[in-house]
Short mmCIF file of C-alpha atoms in Angstrom, two decimals:
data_model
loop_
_atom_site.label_atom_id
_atom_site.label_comp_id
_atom_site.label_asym_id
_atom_site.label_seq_id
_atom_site.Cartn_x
_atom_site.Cartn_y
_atom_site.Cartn_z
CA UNK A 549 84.21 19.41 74.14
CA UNK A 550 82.13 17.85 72.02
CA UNK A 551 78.90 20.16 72.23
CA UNK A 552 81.19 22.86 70.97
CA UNK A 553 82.57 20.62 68.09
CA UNK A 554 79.84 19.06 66.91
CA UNK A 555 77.72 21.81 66.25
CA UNK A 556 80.66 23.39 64.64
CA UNK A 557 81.40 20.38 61.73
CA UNK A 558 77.32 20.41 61.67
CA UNK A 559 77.16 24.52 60.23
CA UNK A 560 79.34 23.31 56.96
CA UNK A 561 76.50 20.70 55.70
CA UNK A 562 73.89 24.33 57.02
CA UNK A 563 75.97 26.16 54.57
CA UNK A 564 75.53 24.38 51.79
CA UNK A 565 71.57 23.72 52.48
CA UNK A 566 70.67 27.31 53.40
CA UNK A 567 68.75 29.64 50.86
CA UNK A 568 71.09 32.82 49.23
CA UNK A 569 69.90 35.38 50.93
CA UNK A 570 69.84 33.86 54.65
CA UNK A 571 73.28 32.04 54.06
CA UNK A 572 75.22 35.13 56.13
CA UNK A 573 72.16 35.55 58.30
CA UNK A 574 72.08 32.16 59.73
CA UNK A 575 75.98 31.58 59.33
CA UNK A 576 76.39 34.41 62.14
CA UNK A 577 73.59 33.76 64.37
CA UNK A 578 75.09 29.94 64.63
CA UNK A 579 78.43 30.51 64.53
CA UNK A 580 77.68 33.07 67.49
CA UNK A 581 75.62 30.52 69.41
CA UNK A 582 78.79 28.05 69.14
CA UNK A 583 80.75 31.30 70.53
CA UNK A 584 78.71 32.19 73.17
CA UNK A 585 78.29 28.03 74.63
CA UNK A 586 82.26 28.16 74.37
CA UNK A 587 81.93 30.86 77.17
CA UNK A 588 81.18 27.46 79.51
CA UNK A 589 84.54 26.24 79.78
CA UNK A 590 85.43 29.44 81.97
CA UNK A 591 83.18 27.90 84.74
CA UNK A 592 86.31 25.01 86.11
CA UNK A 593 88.90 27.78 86.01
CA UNK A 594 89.36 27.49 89.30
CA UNK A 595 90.63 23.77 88.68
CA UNK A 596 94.32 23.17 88.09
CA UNK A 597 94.28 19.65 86.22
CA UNK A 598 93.03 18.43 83.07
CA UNK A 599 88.00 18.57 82.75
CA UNK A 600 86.22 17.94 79.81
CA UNK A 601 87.88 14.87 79.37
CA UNK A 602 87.98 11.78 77.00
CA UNK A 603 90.86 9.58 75.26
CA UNK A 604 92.13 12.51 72.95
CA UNK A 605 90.37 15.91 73.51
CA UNK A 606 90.47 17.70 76.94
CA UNK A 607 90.76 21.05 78.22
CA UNK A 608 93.05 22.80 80.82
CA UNK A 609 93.70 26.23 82.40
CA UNK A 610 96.03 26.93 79.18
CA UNK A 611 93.72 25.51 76.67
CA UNK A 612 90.83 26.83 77.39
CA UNK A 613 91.16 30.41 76.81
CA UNK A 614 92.81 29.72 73.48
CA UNK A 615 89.80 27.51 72.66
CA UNK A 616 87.26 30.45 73.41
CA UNK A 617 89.22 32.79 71.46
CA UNK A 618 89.35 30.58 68.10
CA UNK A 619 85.25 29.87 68.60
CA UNK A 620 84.90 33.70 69.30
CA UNK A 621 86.58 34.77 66.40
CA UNK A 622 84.38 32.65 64.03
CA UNK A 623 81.64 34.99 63.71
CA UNK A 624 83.85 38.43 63.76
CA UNK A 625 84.89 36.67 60.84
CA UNK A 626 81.88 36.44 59.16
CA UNK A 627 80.78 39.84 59.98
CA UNK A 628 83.88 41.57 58.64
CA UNK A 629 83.75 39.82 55.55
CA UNK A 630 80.38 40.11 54.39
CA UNK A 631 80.24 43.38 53.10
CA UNK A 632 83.14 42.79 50.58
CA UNK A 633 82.13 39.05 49.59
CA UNK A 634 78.28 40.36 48.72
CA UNK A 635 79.27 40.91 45.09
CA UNK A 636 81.10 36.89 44.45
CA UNK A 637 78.81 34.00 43.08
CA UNK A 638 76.73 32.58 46.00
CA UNK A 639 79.10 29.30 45.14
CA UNK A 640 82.40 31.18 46.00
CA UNK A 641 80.76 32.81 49.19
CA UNK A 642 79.74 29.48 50.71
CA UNK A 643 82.91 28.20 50.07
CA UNK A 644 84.42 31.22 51.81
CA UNK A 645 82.34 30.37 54.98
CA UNK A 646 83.05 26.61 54.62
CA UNK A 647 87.04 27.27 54.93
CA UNK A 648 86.62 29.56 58.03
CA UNK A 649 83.96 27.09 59.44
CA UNK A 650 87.05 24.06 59.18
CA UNK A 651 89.65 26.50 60.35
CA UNK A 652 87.87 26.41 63.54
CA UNK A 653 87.45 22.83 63.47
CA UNK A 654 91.15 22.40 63.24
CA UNK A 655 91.76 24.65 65.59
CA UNK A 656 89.22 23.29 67.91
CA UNK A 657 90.90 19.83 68.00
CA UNK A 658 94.53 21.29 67.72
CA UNK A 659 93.47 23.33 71.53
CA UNK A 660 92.12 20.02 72.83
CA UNK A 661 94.39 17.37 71.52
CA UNK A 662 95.98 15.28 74.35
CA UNK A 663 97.77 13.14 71.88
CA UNK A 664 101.26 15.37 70.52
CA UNK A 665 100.42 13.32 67.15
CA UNK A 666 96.78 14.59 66.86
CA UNK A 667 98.27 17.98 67.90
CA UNK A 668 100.80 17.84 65.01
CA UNK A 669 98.64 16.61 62.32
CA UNK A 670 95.96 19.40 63.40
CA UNK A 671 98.67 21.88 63.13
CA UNK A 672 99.08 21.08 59.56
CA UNK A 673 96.37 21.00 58.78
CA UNK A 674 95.51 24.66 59.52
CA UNK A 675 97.68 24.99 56.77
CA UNK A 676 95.12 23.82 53.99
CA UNK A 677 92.37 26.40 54.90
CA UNK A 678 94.57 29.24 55.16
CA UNK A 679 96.45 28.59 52.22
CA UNK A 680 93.41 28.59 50.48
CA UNK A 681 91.65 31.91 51.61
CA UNK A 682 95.28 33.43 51.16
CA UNK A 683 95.80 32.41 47.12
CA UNK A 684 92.25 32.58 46.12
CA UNK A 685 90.72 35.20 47.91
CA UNK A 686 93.59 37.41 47.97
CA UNK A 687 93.57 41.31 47.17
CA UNK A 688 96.55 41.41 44.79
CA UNK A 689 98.94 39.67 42.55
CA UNK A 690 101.12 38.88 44.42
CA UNK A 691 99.06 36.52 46.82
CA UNK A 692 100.71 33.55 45.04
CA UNK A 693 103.97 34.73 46.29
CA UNK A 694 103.04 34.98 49.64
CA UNK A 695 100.85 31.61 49.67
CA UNK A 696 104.34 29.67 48.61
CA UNK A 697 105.99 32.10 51.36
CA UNK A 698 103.69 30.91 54.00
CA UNK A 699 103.63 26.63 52.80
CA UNK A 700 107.12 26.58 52.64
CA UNK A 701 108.38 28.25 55.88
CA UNK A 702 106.04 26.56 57.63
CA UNK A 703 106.30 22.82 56.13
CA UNK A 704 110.32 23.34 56.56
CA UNK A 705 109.71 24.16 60.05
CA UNK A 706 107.35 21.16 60.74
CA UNK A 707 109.34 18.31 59.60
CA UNK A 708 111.60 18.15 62.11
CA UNK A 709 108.90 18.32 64.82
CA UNK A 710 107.76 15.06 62.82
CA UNK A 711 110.71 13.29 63.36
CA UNK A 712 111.39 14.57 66.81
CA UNK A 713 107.83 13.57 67.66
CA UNK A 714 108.71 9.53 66.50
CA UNK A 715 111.57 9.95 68.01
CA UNK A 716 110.01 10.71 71.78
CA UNK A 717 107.43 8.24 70.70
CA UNK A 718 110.32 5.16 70.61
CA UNK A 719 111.90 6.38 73.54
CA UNK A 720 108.60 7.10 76.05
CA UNK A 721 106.30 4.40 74.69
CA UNK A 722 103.64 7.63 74.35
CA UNK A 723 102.69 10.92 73.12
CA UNK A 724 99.55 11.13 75.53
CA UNK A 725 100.13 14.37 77.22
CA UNK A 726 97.98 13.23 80.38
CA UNK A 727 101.14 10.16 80.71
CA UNK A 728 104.56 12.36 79.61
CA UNK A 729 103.62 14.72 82.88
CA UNK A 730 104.34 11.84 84.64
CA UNK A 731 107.32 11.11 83.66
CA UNK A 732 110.66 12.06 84.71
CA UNK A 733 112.03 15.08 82.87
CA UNK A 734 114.56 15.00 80.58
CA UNK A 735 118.00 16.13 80.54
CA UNK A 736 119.15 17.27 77.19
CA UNK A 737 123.29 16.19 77.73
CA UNK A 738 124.44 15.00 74.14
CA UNK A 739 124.68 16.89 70.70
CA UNK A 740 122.18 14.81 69.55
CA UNK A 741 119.78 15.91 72.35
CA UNK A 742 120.40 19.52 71.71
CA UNK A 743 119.68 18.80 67.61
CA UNK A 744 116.06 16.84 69.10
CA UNK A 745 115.25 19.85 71.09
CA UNK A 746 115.97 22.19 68.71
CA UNK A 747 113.57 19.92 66.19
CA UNK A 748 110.83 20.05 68.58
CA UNK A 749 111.19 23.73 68.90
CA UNK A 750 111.62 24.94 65.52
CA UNK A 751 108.11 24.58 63.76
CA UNK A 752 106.61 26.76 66.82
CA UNK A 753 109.04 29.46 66.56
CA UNK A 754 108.25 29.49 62.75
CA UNK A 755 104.69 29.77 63.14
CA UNK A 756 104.90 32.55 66.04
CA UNK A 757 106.78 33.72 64.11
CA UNK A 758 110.68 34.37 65.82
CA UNK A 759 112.31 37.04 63.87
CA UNK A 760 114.76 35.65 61.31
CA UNK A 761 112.32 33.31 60.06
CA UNK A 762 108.98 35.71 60.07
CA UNK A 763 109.55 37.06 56.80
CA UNK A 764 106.54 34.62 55.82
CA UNK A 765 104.40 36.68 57.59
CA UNK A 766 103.97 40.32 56.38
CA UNK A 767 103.75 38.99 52.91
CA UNK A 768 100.50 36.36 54.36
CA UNK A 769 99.20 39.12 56.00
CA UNK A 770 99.04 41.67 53.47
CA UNK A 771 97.80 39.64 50.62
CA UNK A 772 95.24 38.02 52.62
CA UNK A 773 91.63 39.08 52.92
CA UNK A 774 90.62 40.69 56.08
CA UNK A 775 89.18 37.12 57.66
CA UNK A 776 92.28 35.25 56.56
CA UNK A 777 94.53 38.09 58.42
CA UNK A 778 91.84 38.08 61.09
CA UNK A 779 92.49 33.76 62.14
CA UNK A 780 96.32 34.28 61.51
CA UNK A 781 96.83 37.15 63.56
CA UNK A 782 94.43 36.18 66.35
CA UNK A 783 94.57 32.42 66.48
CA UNK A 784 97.09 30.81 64.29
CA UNK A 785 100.23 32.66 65.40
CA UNK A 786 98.64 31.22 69.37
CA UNK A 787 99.30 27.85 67.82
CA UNK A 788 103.30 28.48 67.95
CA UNK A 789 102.99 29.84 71.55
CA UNK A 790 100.73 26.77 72.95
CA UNK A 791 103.20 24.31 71.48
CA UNK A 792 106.12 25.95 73.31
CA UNK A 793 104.14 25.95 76.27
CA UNK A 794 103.04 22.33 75.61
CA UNK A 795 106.64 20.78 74.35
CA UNK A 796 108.41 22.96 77.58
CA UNK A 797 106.22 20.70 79.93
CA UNK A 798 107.31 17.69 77.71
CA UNK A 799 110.97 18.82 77.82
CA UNK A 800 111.23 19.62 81.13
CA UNK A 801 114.13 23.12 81.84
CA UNK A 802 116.09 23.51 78.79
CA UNK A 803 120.06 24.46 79.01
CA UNK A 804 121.04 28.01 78.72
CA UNK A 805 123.02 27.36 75.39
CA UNK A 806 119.98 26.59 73.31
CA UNK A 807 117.23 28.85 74.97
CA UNK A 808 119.66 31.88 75.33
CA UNK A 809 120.16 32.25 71.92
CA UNK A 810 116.17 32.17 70.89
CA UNK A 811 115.79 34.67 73.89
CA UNK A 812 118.14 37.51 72.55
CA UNK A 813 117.25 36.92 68.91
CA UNK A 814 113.41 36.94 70.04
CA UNK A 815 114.44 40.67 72.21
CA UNK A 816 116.55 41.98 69.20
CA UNK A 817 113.45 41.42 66.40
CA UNK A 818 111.31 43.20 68.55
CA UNK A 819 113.81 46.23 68.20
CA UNK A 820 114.38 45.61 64.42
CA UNK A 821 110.39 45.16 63.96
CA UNK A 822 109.31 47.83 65.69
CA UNK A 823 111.73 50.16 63.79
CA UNK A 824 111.03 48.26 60.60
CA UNK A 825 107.15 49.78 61.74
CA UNK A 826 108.01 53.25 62.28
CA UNK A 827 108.80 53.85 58.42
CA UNK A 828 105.54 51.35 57.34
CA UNK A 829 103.53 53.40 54.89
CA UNK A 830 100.92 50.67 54.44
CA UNK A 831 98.67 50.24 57.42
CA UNK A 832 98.07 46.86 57.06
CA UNK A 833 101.88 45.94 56.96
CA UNK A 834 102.55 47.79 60.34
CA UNK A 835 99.86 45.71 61.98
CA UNK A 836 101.62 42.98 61.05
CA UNK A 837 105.26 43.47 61.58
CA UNK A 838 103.78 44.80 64.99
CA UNK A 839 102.41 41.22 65.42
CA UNK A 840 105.84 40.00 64.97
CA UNK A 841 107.39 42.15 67.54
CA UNK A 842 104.79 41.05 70.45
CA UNK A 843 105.17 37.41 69.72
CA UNK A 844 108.47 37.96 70.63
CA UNK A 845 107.66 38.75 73.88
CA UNK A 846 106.13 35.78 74.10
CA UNK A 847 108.66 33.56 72.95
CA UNK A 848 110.81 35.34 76.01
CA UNK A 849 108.42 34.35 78.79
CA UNK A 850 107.73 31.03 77.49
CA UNK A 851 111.48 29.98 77.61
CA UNK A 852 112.49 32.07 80.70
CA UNK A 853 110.17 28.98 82.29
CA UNK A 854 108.81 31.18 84.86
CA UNK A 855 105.69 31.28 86.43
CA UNK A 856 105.28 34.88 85.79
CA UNK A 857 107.09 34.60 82.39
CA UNK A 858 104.38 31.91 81.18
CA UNK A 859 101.32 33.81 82.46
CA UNK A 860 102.36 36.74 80.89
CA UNK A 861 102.89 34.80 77.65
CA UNK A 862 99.36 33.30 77.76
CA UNK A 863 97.64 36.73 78.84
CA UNK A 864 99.44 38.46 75.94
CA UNK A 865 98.75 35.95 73.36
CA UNK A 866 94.62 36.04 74.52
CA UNK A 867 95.25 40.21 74.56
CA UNK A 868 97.20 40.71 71.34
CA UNK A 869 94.43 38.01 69.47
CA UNK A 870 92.33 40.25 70.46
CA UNK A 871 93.88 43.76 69.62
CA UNK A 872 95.78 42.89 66.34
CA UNK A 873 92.65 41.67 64.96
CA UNK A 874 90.30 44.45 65.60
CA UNK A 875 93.15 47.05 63.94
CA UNK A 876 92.56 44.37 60.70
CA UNK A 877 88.74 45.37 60.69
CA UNK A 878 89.80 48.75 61.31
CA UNK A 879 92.33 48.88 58.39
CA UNK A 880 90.00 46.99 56.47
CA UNK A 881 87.11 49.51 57.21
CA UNK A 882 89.23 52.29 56.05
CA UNK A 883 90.28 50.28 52.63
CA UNK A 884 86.45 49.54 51.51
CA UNK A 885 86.20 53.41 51.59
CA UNK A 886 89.43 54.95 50.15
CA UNK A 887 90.80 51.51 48.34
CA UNK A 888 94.18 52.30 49.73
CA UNK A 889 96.14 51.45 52.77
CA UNK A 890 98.72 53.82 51.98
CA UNK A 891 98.80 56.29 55.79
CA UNK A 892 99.88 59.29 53.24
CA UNK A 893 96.80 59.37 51.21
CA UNK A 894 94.03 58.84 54.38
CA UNK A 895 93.93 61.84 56.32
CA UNK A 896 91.34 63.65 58.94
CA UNK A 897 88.68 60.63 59.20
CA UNK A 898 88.16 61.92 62.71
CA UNK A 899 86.17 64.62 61.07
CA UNK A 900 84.32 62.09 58.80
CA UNK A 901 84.10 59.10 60.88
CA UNK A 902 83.91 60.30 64.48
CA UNK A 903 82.20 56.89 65.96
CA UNK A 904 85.08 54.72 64.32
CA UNK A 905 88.05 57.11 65.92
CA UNK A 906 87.06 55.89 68.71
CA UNK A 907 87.06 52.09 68.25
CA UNK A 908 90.65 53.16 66.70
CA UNK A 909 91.96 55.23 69.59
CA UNK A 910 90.57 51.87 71.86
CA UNK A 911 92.26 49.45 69.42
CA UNK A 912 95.84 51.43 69.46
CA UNK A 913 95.69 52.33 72.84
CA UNK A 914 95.85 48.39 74.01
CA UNK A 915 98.54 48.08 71.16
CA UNK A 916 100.61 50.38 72.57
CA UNK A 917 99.84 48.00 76.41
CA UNK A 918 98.67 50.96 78.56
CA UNK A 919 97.52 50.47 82.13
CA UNK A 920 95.21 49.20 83.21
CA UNK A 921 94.70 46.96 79.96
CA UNK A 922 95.73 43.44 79.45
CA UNK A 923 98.51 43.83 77.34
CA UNK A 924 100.17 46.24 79.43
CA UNK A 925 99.84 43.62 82.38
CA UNK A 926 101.23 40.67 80.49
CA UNK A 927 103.92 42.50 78.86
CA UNK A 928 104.80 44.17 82.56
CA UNK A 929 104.75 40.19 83.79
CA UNK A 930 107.27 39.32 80.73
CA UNK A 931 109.41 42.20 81.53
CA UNK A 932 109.92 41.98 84.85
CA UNK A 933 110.74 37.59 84.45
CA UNK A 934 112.97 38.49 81.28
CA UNK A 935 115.07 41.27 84.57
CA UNK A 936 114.78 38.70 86.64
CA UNK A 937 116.99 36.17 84.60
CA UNK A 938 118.72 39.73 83.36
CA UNK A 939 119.03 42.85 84.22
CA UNK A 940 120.25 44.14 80.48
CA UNK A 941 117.42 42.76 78.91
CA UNK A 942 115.73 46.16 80.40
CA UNK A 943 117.27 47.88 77.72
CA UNK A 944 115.98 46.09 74.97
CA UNK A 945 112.09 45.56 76.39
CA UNK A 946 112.58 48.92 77.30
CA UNK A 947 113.48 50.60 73.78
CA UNK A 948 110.46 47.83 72.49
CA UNK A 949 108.20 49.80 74.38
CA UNK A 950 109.30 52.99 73.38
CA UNK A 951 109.41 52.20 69.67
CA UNK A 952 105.76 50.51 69.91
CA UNK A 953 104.42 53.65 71.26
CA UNK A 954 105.98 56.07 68.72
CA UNK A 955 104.77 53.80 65.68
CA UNK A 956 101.02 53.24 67.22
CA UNK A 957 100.75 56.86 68.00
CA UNK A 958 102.01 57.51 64.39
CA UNK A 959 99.31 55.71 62.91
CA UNK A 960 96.42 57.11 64.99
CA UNK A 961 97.48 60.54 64.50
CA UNK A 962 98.33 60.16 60.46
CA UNK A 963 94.83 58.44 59.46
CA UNK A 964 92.33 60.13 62.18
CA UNK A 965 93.90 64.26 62.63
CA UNK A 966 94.58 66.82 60.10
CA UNK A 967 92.26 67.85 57.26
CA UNK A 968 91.03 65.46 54.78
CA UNK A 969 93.00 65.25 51.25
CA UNK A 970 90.74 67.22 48.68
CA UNK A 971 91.65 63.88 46.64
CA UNK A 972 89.20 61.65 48.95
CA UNK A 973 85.91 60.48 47.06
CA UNK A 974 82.66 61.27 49.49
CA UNK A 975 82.99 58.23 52.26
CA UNK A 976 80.06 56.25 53.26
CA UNK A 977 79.14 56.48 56.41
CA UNK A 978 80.29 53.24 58.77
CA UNK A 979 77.37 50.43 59.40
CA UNK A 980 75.88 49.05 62.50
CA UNK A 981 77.80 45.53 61.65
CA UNK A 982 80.99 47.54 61.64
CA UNK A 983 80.50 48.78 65.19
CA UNK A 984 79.13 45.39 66.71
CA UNK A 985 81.84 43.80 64.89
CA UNK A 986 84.68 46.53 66.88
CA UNK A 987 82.69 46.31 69.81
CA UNK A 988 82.54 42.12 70.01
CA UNK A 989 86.73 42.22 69.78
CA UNK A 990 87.50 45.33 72.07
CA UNK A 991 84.40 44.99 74.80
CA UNK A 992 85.31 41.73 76.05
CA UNK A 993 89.34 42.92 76.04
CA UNK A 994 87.93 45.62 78.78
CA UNK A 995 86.25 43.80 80.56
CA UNK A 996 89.35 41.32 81.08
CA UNK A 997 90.55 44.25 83.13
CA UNK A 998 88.17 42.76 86.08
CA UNK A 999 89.22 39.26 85.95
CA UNK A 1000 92.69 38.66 84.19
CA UNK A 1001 93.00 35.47 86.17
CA UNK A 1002 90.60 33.75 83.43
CA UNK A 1003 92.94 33.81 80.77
CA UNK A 1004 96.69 33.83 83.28
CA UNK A 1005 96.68 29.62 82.94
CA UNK A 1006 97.42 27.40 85.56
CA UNK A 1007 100.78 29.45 86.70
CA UNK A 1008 97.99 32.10 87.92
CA UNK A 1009 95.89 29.74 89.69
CA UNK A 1010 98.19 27.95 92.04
#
């Protein structure tokens, strides 16, 4: 663990040393060294217990993938962002780089922590970085709006964990997650039990987010730049789905009047937010309500408590990081040219981009989960636990599907067919970066195709 974290807190003190002109250079090259040494951890997959291990920071089957995703995504990051941060004061771009460096730090240790309390406090404190590249870095006015959006949801959401965290702390003597798998589980009986559960739920279903509470989102996504959109699509949304994953083993089963409630709202939203997608005009906004309507998915297999319903959940969080943020660069890509997201105006950039229609008809096609991709395997896994438990929730994954499809499709056909708008200034053409950057997020999602097991968790393994 530490050989990946140390290196990482040492490139913020690089930043800040490093000449002008090299700072993007040698911010890539080490961030991608960091990325590419993460890639060890996959070597004890085929243990089921806890390696890498010291008082607070280990890694599992369900950490680890999460953990190479967050140090993989570091310098995507950087490579997206260069080409529209190359006009700022040098000042304002280290900064820039210094935020998405301790994003990953906080991420690092939030994937690690064995202690609930380190895990909490590392949750937070994601909050200060993104916050940050949200409100200052921003693309419009209304970035303010959507920074207070994003605190306050989120810091509503958390305090209850807090106190439902103190309060499993006086009753179990620990928050040690290697000692609370010991223990019995617990049997939520009481109204006050049901009230602590809900607590300990609530800040991950937030941050996921479930729909009813992920208005936070869009608004975060959209006024973001494309790195900040980038870590919250790909990583920070993950952080919701680990702690349900984490808190279930904690738990222990929860009763069918508090998880079937979060189970059909989580299976309606992703019938509202797919429709809400299919009338998007803004590219950028459909990605993200999109977002919204696979992390319900997740939220279904994680509290079906399944073994198929949880490695589903992981494999589609690991595919949709992956996916989600590679239509951001692709949106983004399109926005640097035309300076509008609006699906109207772009028209026909098959015919002026022919390279980067294909990274988009890659990118959409794993949006829209077809065989034999990832995403189509872990929402199949999802879908057939969620029939298992019941047979009408068919009808609502089912329509999910449907309406995904339709509003992908939409989008690939709108921006990449038809004949150009007369409008259009004369595009550059794309850049190397642009392609390694499409082909570092959608070449490794292909290859998963070979060996899902690496990212399925422990569920998988046994």
């Amino acid at each position: 663990m530490l050989k990946i974290l140390i290196p990482t807190i040492m490139l913020i003190p690089m930043i800040w040393t490093t000449p002008a002109k090299w700072l993007w250079t040698t911010s890539l090259l080490h961030s991608l060294t960091i990325a590419l040494l993460s890639l060890s951890w996959l070597k004890n997959l085929q243990e089921t217990g806890w390696l890498a291990l010291n008082h607070y920071l280990a890694t599992d089957l369900v950490s680890t993938p999460l953990l190479i995703l967050t140090c993989w995504l570091l310098p995507l990051m950087i490579l997206a962002s260069q080409n529209h941060m190359a006009p700022e004061p040098v000042n304002r771009q280290r900064m820039y780089i210094t935020l998405l460096t301790s994003l990953q730090i906080f991420l690092i240790l939030a994937f690690g922590a064995t202690e609930l309390m380190l895990f909490f406090i590392m949750f937070e404190a994601t909050l200060v970085p993104t916050l940050m590249l949200i409100t200052r870095w921003g693309n419009q006015a209304e970035r303010l709006n959507a920074g207070i959006y994003f605190l306050f949801y989120t810091l509503a959401g958390s305090l209850p964990l807090l106190v439902a965290l103190l309060i499993l702390q006086n009753s179990m003597n620990s928050l040690s997650l290697l000692v609370l798998q010991f223990h019995n589980p617990i049997y939520l009986t009481s109204l006050s039990d049901y009230i602590w559960w809900i607590g300990c739920t609530t800040a991950f279903l937030v941050k996921m987010p479930l729909y009813g509470v992920h208005l936070w989102l869009p608004k975060a996504h959209v006024e973001a730049p494309v790195a900040g959109s980038m870590v919250l699509a790909a990583v920070l949304l993950k952080l919701g789905g680990y702690g349900l994953i984490r808190m279930a083993s904690v738990l222990g089963p929860a009763p069918k009047e508090l998880s079937y409630p979060f189970i059909s709202l989580a299976l309606w939203g992703l019938i509202m937010t797919g429709s809400t997608c299919l009338r998007q005009l803004d590219m950028k906004a459909l990605v993200a309500y999109s977002s919204v309507s696979h992390m319900g998915l997740v939220v279904g297999g994680v509290l079906i408590q399944t073994a198929w319903g949880l490695s589903g959940a992981l494999i589609l969080m690991i595919a949709h990081g992956l996916t989600s943020s590679s239509l951001f660069c692709l949106v983004n890509t399109v926005y640097e040219r035309v300076h509008s997201r609006t699906m109207m105006l772009v028209r026909g950039l098959q015919m002026i981009l022919p390279l980067m229609t294909l990274w988009w008809f890659i990118a959409s096609l794993a949006n829209l989960a077809l065989p034999p991709l990832p995403n189509f395997m872990a929402e199949l896994m999802v879908m057939s636990s969620l029939f298992n438990w019941s047979h009408w929730t068919l009808i609502l994954t089912g329509a999910g599907m449907t309406i995904t499809a339709g509003y992908t499709l939409y989008m690939f056909i709108s921006t990449q067919w038809g004949t150009p708008p007369k409008f259009l200034p004369v595009l550059e053409p794309t850049h190397s970066r642009e392609h390694l950057l499409m082909a570092l997020h959608l070449i490794p999602l292909l290859l998963l195709i070979l060996k899902p097991d690496l990212i399925g968790g422990m569920w998988m393994a046994m």
